[in-house]
């Protein structure tokens, strides 16, 4: 029989790949350049050091720091199309939240409370249920926490895992650093647990036998975590760019203009559903900490403070913050008599370790994806970019043009253009903001907001085509600007070219059955 954690995995994976949510996973066009970058790496057997996709940054240094993820999704797309990418993304997300639930039950959390808090964290994380490498960071965060927390429990004489598992962290870090810049979270976790062990070693007295033994164990653990932290730091240098990657990430994250103007780095909008779920989870966490906070270890206190700050500081941090909050505070939740039945169910849940059904579900969904999304005569998977959000019809039209000069579109569409038109055409800008830099983006945003001197960006970068949202302010201005002419329009987007180009009359609306 499948356990409750198995059922969560099966339900979540099935929902993400067999329903319209698979299309929502493609809601961020950035997956487009990730796929093409990965396929270029596979073709050339080399990680790029200069930009291949942009007309404005061509030949300039580019840090493809997520290259390992790019290779995975590039191969999946080449083999099974976007269904393969959706399958991989759904698999990772399902593994994360099934793992969160299982760890909560193993820590003694009432099964019903564990389920409700896991669902709340999942709902908050839907803000970034997207096919991007950050979902792999969720999995690494959970794995790091599991190893560090379980070894700390074992050092206190409770059920856990042996300290030898700590030495797997530098190996995991070696992979993490080549998958996503979120590897820095690994050091937040390591540092928090190291400080917790150090604090215990400093505060325990040797006059009592129990405290003396705890002091010795904490001292050994603090020393061990120190060396593991050094090894993990050294392993992060094993990337295609060496120490320059660290300098680049530091420069990127400390650029105030970028942090203030990139939407996902800004504070969450609590009018939206996912941030509201995070806010509810935050209030529940505060209530539990007030009631049972004395049971928190220092590592838990530090990680709780980090999770609260990170989630309120940046919308992109909400999933990691929600996961950490649930992992820390759920085991502290009070025992309620009327939920005693679910305590018994939890004791039945914990020993279930076979996980046959999740394995079968993984293989089943993989087979469907590999078969073009079909099972017999039925279409079970149909992952594509939503033509209501992406300029599907306009890009199809541009693909028929003989001239493939630079194309200017909003940065949030750039990745889709790269996916559809590379290598025949280059984009002026896309969402790799660390590549373009703040000076470039200041000029770009000045144009997008139609502020004074907005046309200087167009003059400087001289695009052959301008692709914009149909009813945007910039589209309305360009339509009235001498030298530009509309050559395609549908409900989502409009394409302009230089007025010297002949007028094209063609399909005005993209079809859902068209290119994906």
Coordinates of C-alpha atoms in Angstrom, one line a residue:
X1 CA 0.0 0.0 0.0
X2 CA 1.3 3.5 -0.8
X3 CA 2.1 5.8 2.1
X4 CA 0.6 9.3 2.5
X5 CA 3.9 10.7 1.2
X6 CA 3.7 8.4 -1.8
X7 CA 0.2 9.6 -2.5
X8 CA 1.3 13.3 -2.3
X9 CA 4.0 12.5 -4.8
X10 CA 1.7 10.6 -7.2
X11 CA -1.0 13.3 -7.1
X12 CA 1.3 16.2 -7.5
X13 CA 3.3 14.6 -10.4
X14 CA 0.1 13.6 -12.2
X15 CA -1.4 17.0 -11.7
X16 CA 1.7 18.8 -13.1
X17 CA 2.1 16.7 -16.2
X18 CA -1.4 15.6 -17.1
X19 CA -3.4 18.8 -16.6
X20 CA -3.1 22.4 -18.0
X21 CA -0.6 23.1 -15.2
X22 CA 2.0 21.6 -17.6
X23 CA 1.4 24.6 -19.7
X24 CA 1.8 26.9 -16.7
X25 CA 5.2 25.3 -16.1
X26 CA 6.2 27.0 -19.3
X27 CA 5.0 30.4 -18.1
X28 CA 8.5 31.8 -17.9
X29 CA 10.1 32.2 -21.4
X30 CA 13.6 31.9 -19.8
X31 CA 13.3 28.1 -20.2
X32 CA 13.8 28.7 -23.9
X33 CA 17.3 29.9 -23.7
X34 CA 18.1 27.3 -21.0
X35 CA 17.1 24.6 -23.6
X36 CA 19.1 26.1 -26.4
X37 CA 22.1 26.7 -24.3
X38 CA 22.1 23.1 -23.1
X39 CA 21.8 21.8 -26.7
X40 CA 24.7 24.0 -27.8
X41 CA 26.8 22.5 -25.0
X42 CA 25.8 19.0 -26.1
X43 CA 26.7 19.8 -29.7
X44 CA 30.0 21.6 -29.0
X45 CA 31.0 19.6 -25.8
X46 CA 32.0 23.0 -24.3
X47 CA 30.4 25.3 -21.8
X48 CA 30.0 28.8 -23.4
X49 CA 32.0 31.7 -22.0
X50 CA 30.6 34.3 -24.4
X51 CA 27.0 35.1 -25.3
X52 CA 25.7 33.4 -28.5
X53 CA 22.1 34.6 -28.4
X54 CA 22.0 38.4 -28.3
X55 CA 22.9 41.0 -31.0
X56 CA 23.8 43.6 -28.4
X57 CA 26.0 41.3 -26.2
X58 CA 27.4 39.0 -28.9
X59 CA 30.9 37.9 -28.1
X60 CA 30.8 39.5 -24.6
X61 CA 31.6 37.4 -21.5
X62 CA 28.6 35.3 -20.3
X63 CA 28.5 33.2 -17.2
X64 CA 26.2 30.2 -18.0
X65 CA 26.4 29.1 -14.3
X66 CA 23.3 26.8 -14.7
X67 CA 25.0 24.9 -17.5
X68 CA 24.4 21.4 -15.9
X69 CA 20.6 22.1 -15.7
X70 CA 20.7 23.4 -19.2
X71 CA 22.2 20.2 -20.5
X72 CA 19.5 18.1 -18.8
X73 CA 16.6 20.1 -20.2
X74 CA 18.3 20.5 -23.5
X75 CA 18.6 16.7 -23.9
X76 CA 15.0 16.1 -22.6
X77 CA 13.6 18.6 -25.1
X78 CA 15.7 17.2 -28.0
X79 CA 14.4 13.7 -27.1
X80 CA 10.8 14.2 -26.0
X81 CA 10.0 17.9 -26.7
X82 CA 8.6 20.2 -24.0
X83 CA 6.8 17.2 -22.5
X84 CA 10.1 15.9 -21.3
X85 CA 11.0 19.3 -19.7
X86 CA 7.6 19.4 -17.9
X87 CA 8.1 15.8 -16.7
X88 CA 11.4 16.6 -15.2
X89 CA 10.1 19.7 -13.5
X90 CA 7.1 17.9 -12.1
X91 CA 9.3 15.1 -10.8
X92 CA 11.5 17.5 -8.9
X93 CA 8.6 19.5 -7.4
X94 CA 6.7 16.3 -6.4
X95 CA 9.8 14.9 -4.8
X96 CA 10.4 18.1 -2.8
X97 CA 6.9 18.3 -1.2
X98 CA 6.5 14.5 -0.7
X99 CA 9.9 14.7 1.1
X100 CA 8.9 17.6 3.2
X101 CA 5.8 15.8 4.4
X102 CA 7.7 12.6 5.1
X103 CA 10.3 14.4 7.2
X104 CA 7.6 16.1 9.2
X105 CA 5.9 12.9 10.1
X106 CA 9.3 11.3 10.9
X107 CA 9.9 14.2 13.4
X108 CA 6.7 13.4 15.2
X109 CA 4.4 15.9 13.7
X110 CA 0.7 15.0 13.8
X111 CA -0.1 13.5 10.3
X112 CA -3.0 15.9 9.7
X113 CA -1.0 19.0 10.7
X114 CA 1.9 17.8 8.6
X115 CA -0.4 17.4 5.6
X116 CA -2.0 20.9 6.1
X117 CA 1.3 22.7 6.5
X118 CA 2.8 20.9 3.6
X119 CA -0.2 21.9 1.4
X120 CA 0.2 25.4 2.6
X121 CA 3.9 25.5 1.8
X122 CA 3.1 24.0 -1.6
X123 CA 0.4 26.6 -2.3
X124 CA 2.8 29.4 -1.4
X125 CA 5.4 27.9 -3.7
X126 CA 3.1 27.9 -6.7
X127 CA 4.4 31.4 -7.3
X128 CA 7.4 29.7 -8.9
X129 CA 6.0 26.5 -10.2
X130 CA 8.0 27.1 -13.4
X131 CA 10.4 25.1 -15.5
X132 CA 13.5 26.8 -14.3
X133 CA 16.6 25.6 -12.4
X134 CA 15.5 27.2 -9.1
X135 CA 13.2 24.1 -8.5
X136 CA 16.4 22.0 -8.2
X137 CA 17.6 24.4 -5.5
X138 CA 14.4 23.5 -3.5
X139 CA 15.5 19.8 -3.7
X140 CA 19.1 20.6 -2.6
X141 CA 17.8 22.8 0.2
X142 CA 15.6 20.0 1.5
X143 CA 18.5 17.4 1.2
X144 CA 21.0 19.6 3.0
X145 CA 18.5 20.3 5.8
X146 CA 17.6 16.6 6.1
X147 CA 21.2 15.6 6.5
X148 CA 22.2 18.4 8.8
X149 CA 19.1 18.1 11.0
X150 CA 19.1 14.3 11.1
X151 CA 22.7 14.1 12.2
X152 CA 22.0 16.7 14.8
X153 CA 19.1 14.6 16.2
X154 CA 21.4 11.6 16.2
X155 CA 24.1 13.5 18.1
X156 CA 21.4 14.2 20.8
X157 CA 20.6 10.5 21.2
X158 CA 17.4 10.6 19.1
X159 CA 16.6 8.7 15.9
X160 CA 18.6 10.1 13.0
X161 CA 21.4 9.2 10.6
X162 CA 25.2 8.8 11.2
X163 CA 27.6 11.6 10.9
X164 CA 29.2 10.0 7.9
X165 CA 26.4 11.4 5.8
X166 CA 27.8 14.9 6.5
X167 CA 30.7 14.1 4.2
X168 CA 28.2 13.8 1.3
X169 CA 27.5 17.6 1.5
X170 CA 30.7 18.7 -0.4
X171 CA 29.8 16.2 -3.2
X172 CA 26.3 17.6 -3.3
X173 CA 27.6 21.1 -3.4
X174 CA 29.8 20.2 -6.4
X175 CA 26.6 19.4 -8.3
X176 CA 24.6 22.3 -6.9
X177 CA 27.1 25.0 -7.9
X178 CA 26.8 23.9 -11.5
X179 CA 23.0 23.7 -11.5
X180 CA 21.9 27.0 -9.9
X181 CA 23.2 30.1 -8.1
X182 CA 21.1 29.1 -5.1
X183 CA 24.0 27.0 -3.9
X184 CA 24.7 29.9 -1.5
X185 CA 21.7 28.6 0.6
X186 CA 23.8 25.5 1.3
X187 CA 26.2 27.7 3.3
X188 CA 23.4 29.4 5.1
X189 CA 22.3 26.0 6.3
X190 CA 25.8 24.8 7.1
X191 CA 26.5 28.1 9.0
X192 CA 23.3 27.9 11.0
X193 CA 23.9 24.3 12.2
X194 CA 27.6 25.1 12.8
X195 CA 26.7 28.0 15.0
X196 CA 24.2 25.9 16.8
X197 CA 26.8 23.3 17.7
X198 CA 29.3 25.9 18.6
X199 CA 26.8 27.6 20.9
X200 CA 26.0 24.3 22.7
X201 CA 29.8 23.7 23.2
X202 CA 30.3 27.1 24.7
X203 CA 27.3 27.2 27.0
X204 CA 27.2 23.6 28.4
X205 CA 29.0 23.2 31.8
X206 CA 31.3 20.3 32.6
X207 CA 30.1 20.0 36.2
X208 CA 27.2 17.8 35.2
X209 CA 27.8 14.5 33.4
X210 CA 24.9 14.9 30.9
X211 CA 26.0 18.4 30.0
X212 CA 29.6 17.4 29.9
X213 CA 28.9 14.6 27.4
X214 CA 26.7 17.0 25.3
X215 CA 29.5 19.6 25.4
X216 CA 32.0 17.0 24.0
X217 CA 29.7 15.8 21.3
X218 CA 28.9 19.4 20.3
X219 CA 32.5 20.3 20.1
X220 CA 33.3 17.4 17.8
X221 CA 30.3 18.2 15.6
X222 CA 31.3 21.9 15.4
X223 CA 34.8 20.9 14.3
X224 CA 33.4 18.5 11.8
X225 CA 31.0 21.0 10.3
X226 CA 33.8 23.5 10.0
X227 CA 35.9 21.2 7.9
X228 CA 32.9 20.1 5.8
X229 CA 32.1 23.8 5.2
X230 CA 35.7 24.4 4.0
X231 CA 35.5 21.3 1.7
X232 CA 32.1 22.5 0.4
X233 CA 33.5 26.0 -0.3
X234 CA 36.5 24.4 -2.2
X235 CA 34.1 22.2 -4.2
X236 CA 32.3 25.3 -5.5
X237 CA 35.4 26.3 -7.4
X238 CA 34.9 23.2 -9.6
X239 CA 32.9 25.1 -12.1
X240 CA 33.7 26.3 -15.7
X241 CA 34.5 29.8 -14.4
X242 CA 36.4 29.1 -11.1
X243 CA 36.4 31.9 -8.6
X244 CA 35.2 34.4 -11.2
X245 CA 31.7 32.9 -10.9
X246 CA 31.6 33.8 -7.2
X247 CA 32.7 37.4 -8.0
X248 CA 30.1 37.6 -10.7
X249 CA 27.3 36.4 -8.5
X250 CA 28.4 38.8 -5.7
X251 CA 28.4 41.7 -8.2
X252 CA 25.0 40.7 -9.5
X253 CA 23.3 40.3 -6.1
X254 CA 24.8 43.6 -4.8
X255 CA 23.7 45.7 -7.8
X256 CA 20.9 47.7 -6.2
X257 CA 19.4 48.9 -9.5
X258 CA 18.9 45.3 -10.6
X259 CA 17.6 44.1 -7.3
X260 CA 15.1 47.0 -7.2
X261 CA 13.9 46.6 -10.7
X262 CA 13.8 42.9 -11.4
X263 CA 10.3 41.9 -10.5
X264 CA 11.1 38.5 -8.9
X265 CA 13.7 40.1 -6.6
X266 CA 11.2 42.6 -5.2
X267 CA 9.1 42.1 -2.2
X268 CA 6.0 40.0 -2.7
X269 CA 2.6 41.4 -3.6
X270 CA 0.3 40.0 -0.8
X271 CA -2.8 40.6 -2.9
X272 CA -1.9 37.5 -5.0
X273 CA -2.9 34.1 -3.8
X274 CA 0.5 32.4 -3.4
X275 CA 2.0 35.3 -1.2
X276 CA -1.2 35.2 0.8
X277 CA -0.6 31.5 1.5
X278 CA 2.9 32.4 2.6
X279 CA 1.6 35.1 4.9
X280 CA -0.8 32.6 6.5
X281 CA 2.1 30.2 7.0
X282 CA 4.2 33.0 8.4
X283 CA 1.5 33.9 11.0
X284 CA 1.1 30.2 12.0
X285 CA 4.9 29.9 12.4
X286 CA 5.0 33.0 14.6
X287 CA 2.2 31.6 16.8
X288 CA 3.9 28.3 17.2
X289 CA 7.3 29.9 18.0
X290 CA 5.6 32.2 20.6
X291 CA 4.0 29.1 22.2
X292 CA 6.8 26.6 21.9
X293 CA 9.8 28.7 21.0
X294 CA 11.9 27.5 24.0
X295 CA 12.1 24.1 22.3
X296 CA 13.9 25.6 19.3
X297 CA 17.6 25.0 18.9
X298 CA 19.8 27.9 17.9
X299 CA 20.1 26.5 14.4
X300 CA 16.3 26.6 14.2
X301 CA 16.1 30.1 15.5
X302 CA 18.7 31.3 12.9
X303 CA 17.0 29.5 10.0
X304 CA 13.6 30.8 11.1
X305 CA 14.9 34.4 11.1
X306 CA 16.5 33.8 7.7
X307 CA 13.4 32.3 6.2
X308 CA 11.2 35.2 7.4
X309 CA 13.6 37.9 6.1
X310 CA 14.2 36.2 2.8
X311 CA 10.5 35.6 2.1
X312 CA 9.6 39.2 2.9
X313 CA 12.5 40.6 1.0
X314 CA 12.0 38.9 -2.3
X315 CA 9.2 37.0 -4.0
X316 CA 11.5 34.5 -5.6
X317 CA 12.5 33.4 -2.1
X318 CA 9.0 32.4 -1.0
X319 CA 9.2 28.7 -1.9
X320 CA 12.5 28.2 0.0
X321 CA 11.3 30.2 2.9
X322 CA 8.0 28.3 3.1
X323 CA 9.8 25.0 3.0
X324 CA 12.2 26.0 5.8
X325 CA 9.5 27.4 8.0
X326 CA 7.4 24.2 7.8
X327 CA 10.4 22.0 8.4
X328 CA 11.4 24.0 11.5
X329 CA 8.1 24.8 13.2
X330 CA 5.9 21.9 12.3
X331 CA 7.6 19.5 14.8
X332 CA 6.9 22.1 17.5
X333 CA 3.2 22.1 16.8
X334 CA 1.1 21.3 20.0
X335 CA -0.5 17.9 20.6
X336 CA -4.3 18.2 20.3
X337 CA -6.4 15.4 21.8
X338 CA -9.0 15.5 19.1
X339 CA -6.3 14.8 16.5
X340 CA -5.0 11.7 18.4
X341 CA -6.2 9.4 15.7
X342 CA -3.8 11.0 13.3
X343 CA -0.9 10.5 15.7
X344 CA -1.6 6.8 15.3
X345 CA -1.7 7.1 11.6
X346 CA 1.7 8.8 11.7
X347 CA 3.2 5.8 13.5
X348 CA 2.0 3.6 10.6
X349 CA 3.3 6.1 8.0
X350 CA 6.9 6.3 9.2
X351 CA 8.0 2.7 8.7
X352 CA 6.7 2.7 5.1
X353 CA 9.9 2.9 3.0
X354 CA 9.2 0.8 -0.1
X355 CA 7.9 3.7 -2.4
X356 CA 6.9 1.2 -5.1
X357 CA 4.0 3.4 -6.3
X358 CA 6.1 6.6 -6.8
X359 CA 8.6 4.6 -8.8
X360 CA 5.8 3.2 -11.0
X361 CA 4.3 6.6 -11.4
X362 CA 7.6 8.1 -12.4
X363 CA 8.2 5.4 -15.1
X364 CA 4.6 5.7 -16.3
X365 CA 4.7 9.4 -16.8
X366 CA 8.2 9.1 -18.4
X367 CA 6.8 6.6 -20.9
X368 CA 3.9 8.9 -21.8
X369 CA 6.3 11.8 -22.3
X370 CA 8.6 9.7 -24.5
X371 CA 5.6 8.6 -26.6
X372 CA 4.8 12.2 -27.6
X373 CA 2.4 12.6 -24.7
X374 CA 0.1 9.9 -26.0
X375 CA -1.3 6.7 -24.3
X376 CA -2.9 4.7 -27.0
X377 CA -5.2 7.0 -28.9
X378 CA -5.5 9.5 -26.1
X379 CA -3.4 12.7 -25.8
X380 CA -2.4 12.7 -22.1
X381 CA 0.4 15.4 -22.2
X382 CA 0.5 18.5 -24.4
X383 CA 3.1 20.8 -22.9
X384 CA 3.5 24.0 -24.9
X385 CA 3.9 27.7 -24.5
X386 CA 0.6 29.4 -23.8
X387 CA -0.3 31.5 -26.9
X388 CA -2.3 33.7 -24.6
X389 CA 0.9 34.7 -22.8
X390 CA 3.6 34.3 -25.4
X391 CA 3.8 35.8 -28.9
X392 CA 3.4 32.4 -30.6
X393 CA 1.7 33.7 -33.8
X394 CA 4.1 36.7 -34.2
X395 CA 7.2 34.5 -33.8
X396 CA 5.8 32.0 -36.4
X397 CA 5.3 35.0 -38.7
X398 CA 8.9 36.3 -38.1
X399 CA 10.2 32.8 -38.8
X400 CA 8.9 33.1 -42.4
X401 CA 10.8 36.3 -43.1
X402 CA 13.8 36.2 -45.4
X403 CA 15.5 38.9 -43.4
X404 CA 16.5 37.8 -39.9
X405 CA 17.9 41.0 -38.3
X406 CA 17.9 41.6 -34.6
X407 CA 14.5 41.5 -32.9
X408 CA 13.6 43.7 -30.0
X409 CA 11.0 42.4 -27.6
X410 CA 10.3 42.8 -23.9
X411 CA 13.0 41.0 -21.9
X412 CA 10.4 38.5 -20.5
X413 CA 9.7 37.3 -24.1
X414 CA 13.4 37.1 -25.1
X415 CA 13.9 33.5 -24.0
X416 CA 10.9 32.3 -26.1
X417 CA 12.3 34.1 -29.2
X418 CA 15.7 32.3 -28.6
X419 CA 13.9 29.0 -28.3
X420 CA 11.9 29.5 -31.6
X421 CA 14.3 31.5 -33.8
X422 CA 17.9 30.7 -32.8
X423 CA 20.3 30.5 -34.6
X424 CA 18.6 32.3 -37.5
X425 CA 17.9 35.4 -35.5
X426 CA 19.3 37.2 -32.5
X427 CA 17.4 39.1 -29.7
X428 CA 18.3 42.6 -28.5
X429 CA 17.5 41.8 -24.9
X430 CA 16.2 38.8 -22.8
X431 CA 15.9 38.0 -19.1
X432 CA 19.6 37.3 -18.4
X433 CA 19.9 40.5 -16.6
X434 CA 23.3 39.8 -15.1
X435 CA 24.6 39.6 -18.7
X436 CA 23.2 43.0 -19.8
X437 CA 24.0 44.9 -16.7
X438 CA 22.3 47.9 -15.0
X439 CA 23.4 50.6 -17.5
X440 CA 21.9 48.7 -20.4
X441 CA 18.7 47.9 -18.6
X442 CA 18.3 51.6 -17.5
X443 CA 18.2 52.6 -21.1
X444 CA 15.9 49.7 -21.9
X445 CA 13.5 50.5 -19.1
X446 CA 13.5 54.2 -20.2
X447 CA 12.2 53.0 -23.6
X448 CA 9.7 50.6 -22.2
X449 CA 8.2 53.2 -19.9
X450 CA 8.2 55.7 -22.8
X451 CA 10.1 58.3 -20.8
X452 CA 12.0 61.3 -22.3
X453 CA 14.6 60.1 -24.8
X454 CA 12.9 56.7 -25.1
X455 CA 13.8 56.4 -28.8
X456 CA 17.5 56.5 -28.1
X457 CA 17.6 52.8 -27.3
X458 CA 16.0 52.0 -30.7
X459 CA 18.5 54.3 -32.5
X460 CA 21.5 52.8 -30.6
X461 CA 20.7 49.1 -31.1
X462 CA 18.9 49.4 -34.5
X463 CA 16.6 46.3 -34.4
X464 CA 15.2 45.0 -37.7
X465 CA 11.9 44.2 -36.0
X466 CA 10.2 45.3 -32.8
X467 CA 7.8 42.8 -31.2
X468 CA 5.6 44.2 -28.4
X469 CA 2.4 43.4 -26.4
X470 CA -0.5 44.6 -28.6
X471 CA -1.9 47.2 -26.3
X472 CA 1.3 48.4 -24.6
X473 CA 2.1 52.1 -24.3
X474 CA 5.3 51.6 -26.3
X475 CA 3.4 49.8 -29.1
X476 CA 1.0 52.8 -29.4
X477 CA 3.9 55.3 -29.6
X478 CA 5.8 53.3 -32.2
X479 CA 2.7 52.9 -34.3
X480 CA 2.6 56.7 -34.5
X481 CA 6.4 57.2 -35.0
X482 CA 7.7 58.0 -38.5
X483 CA 10.0 55.2 -39.8
X484 CA 8.1 52.3 -38.3
X485 CA 5.3 50.2 -39.8
X486 CA 3.1 47.5 -38.4
X487 CA 3.5 44.3 -40.4
X488 CA 1.7 41.8 -38.1
X489 CA -0.8 41.9 -35.3
X490 CA -2.9 39.5 -33.3
X491 CA -4.7 39.7 -29.9
X492 CA -1.4 39.2 -28.0
X493 CA 1.3 41.0 -29.9
X494 CA 2.2 43.4 -32.7
X495 CA 5.3 43.4 -35.0
X496 CA 6.9 46.6 -36.4
X497 CA 9.6 46.9 -39.0
X498 CA 11.3 49.7 -40.7
X499 CA 8.8 51.6 -42.9
X500 CA 10.8 50.8 -46.1
X501 CA 9.8 47.1 -45.7
X502 CA 6.8 46.0 -47.7
X503 CA 3.5 45.6 -45.9
X504 CA 2.6 42.0 -45.1
X505 CA -1.0 40.9 -44.8
X506 CA -1.5 37.5 -43.2
X507 CA -3.1 35.6 -40.4
X508 CA -4.1 38.0 -37.6
X509 CA -4.6 35.4 -34.9
X510 CA -2.3 32.5 -33.7
X511 CA -3.9 29.1 -33.7
X512 CA -3.7 26.8 -30.6
X513 CA -2.9 24.0 -33.0
X514 CA 0.1 25.9 -34.4
X515 CA 3.8 25.6 -33.5
X516 CA 4.5 25.1 -29.9

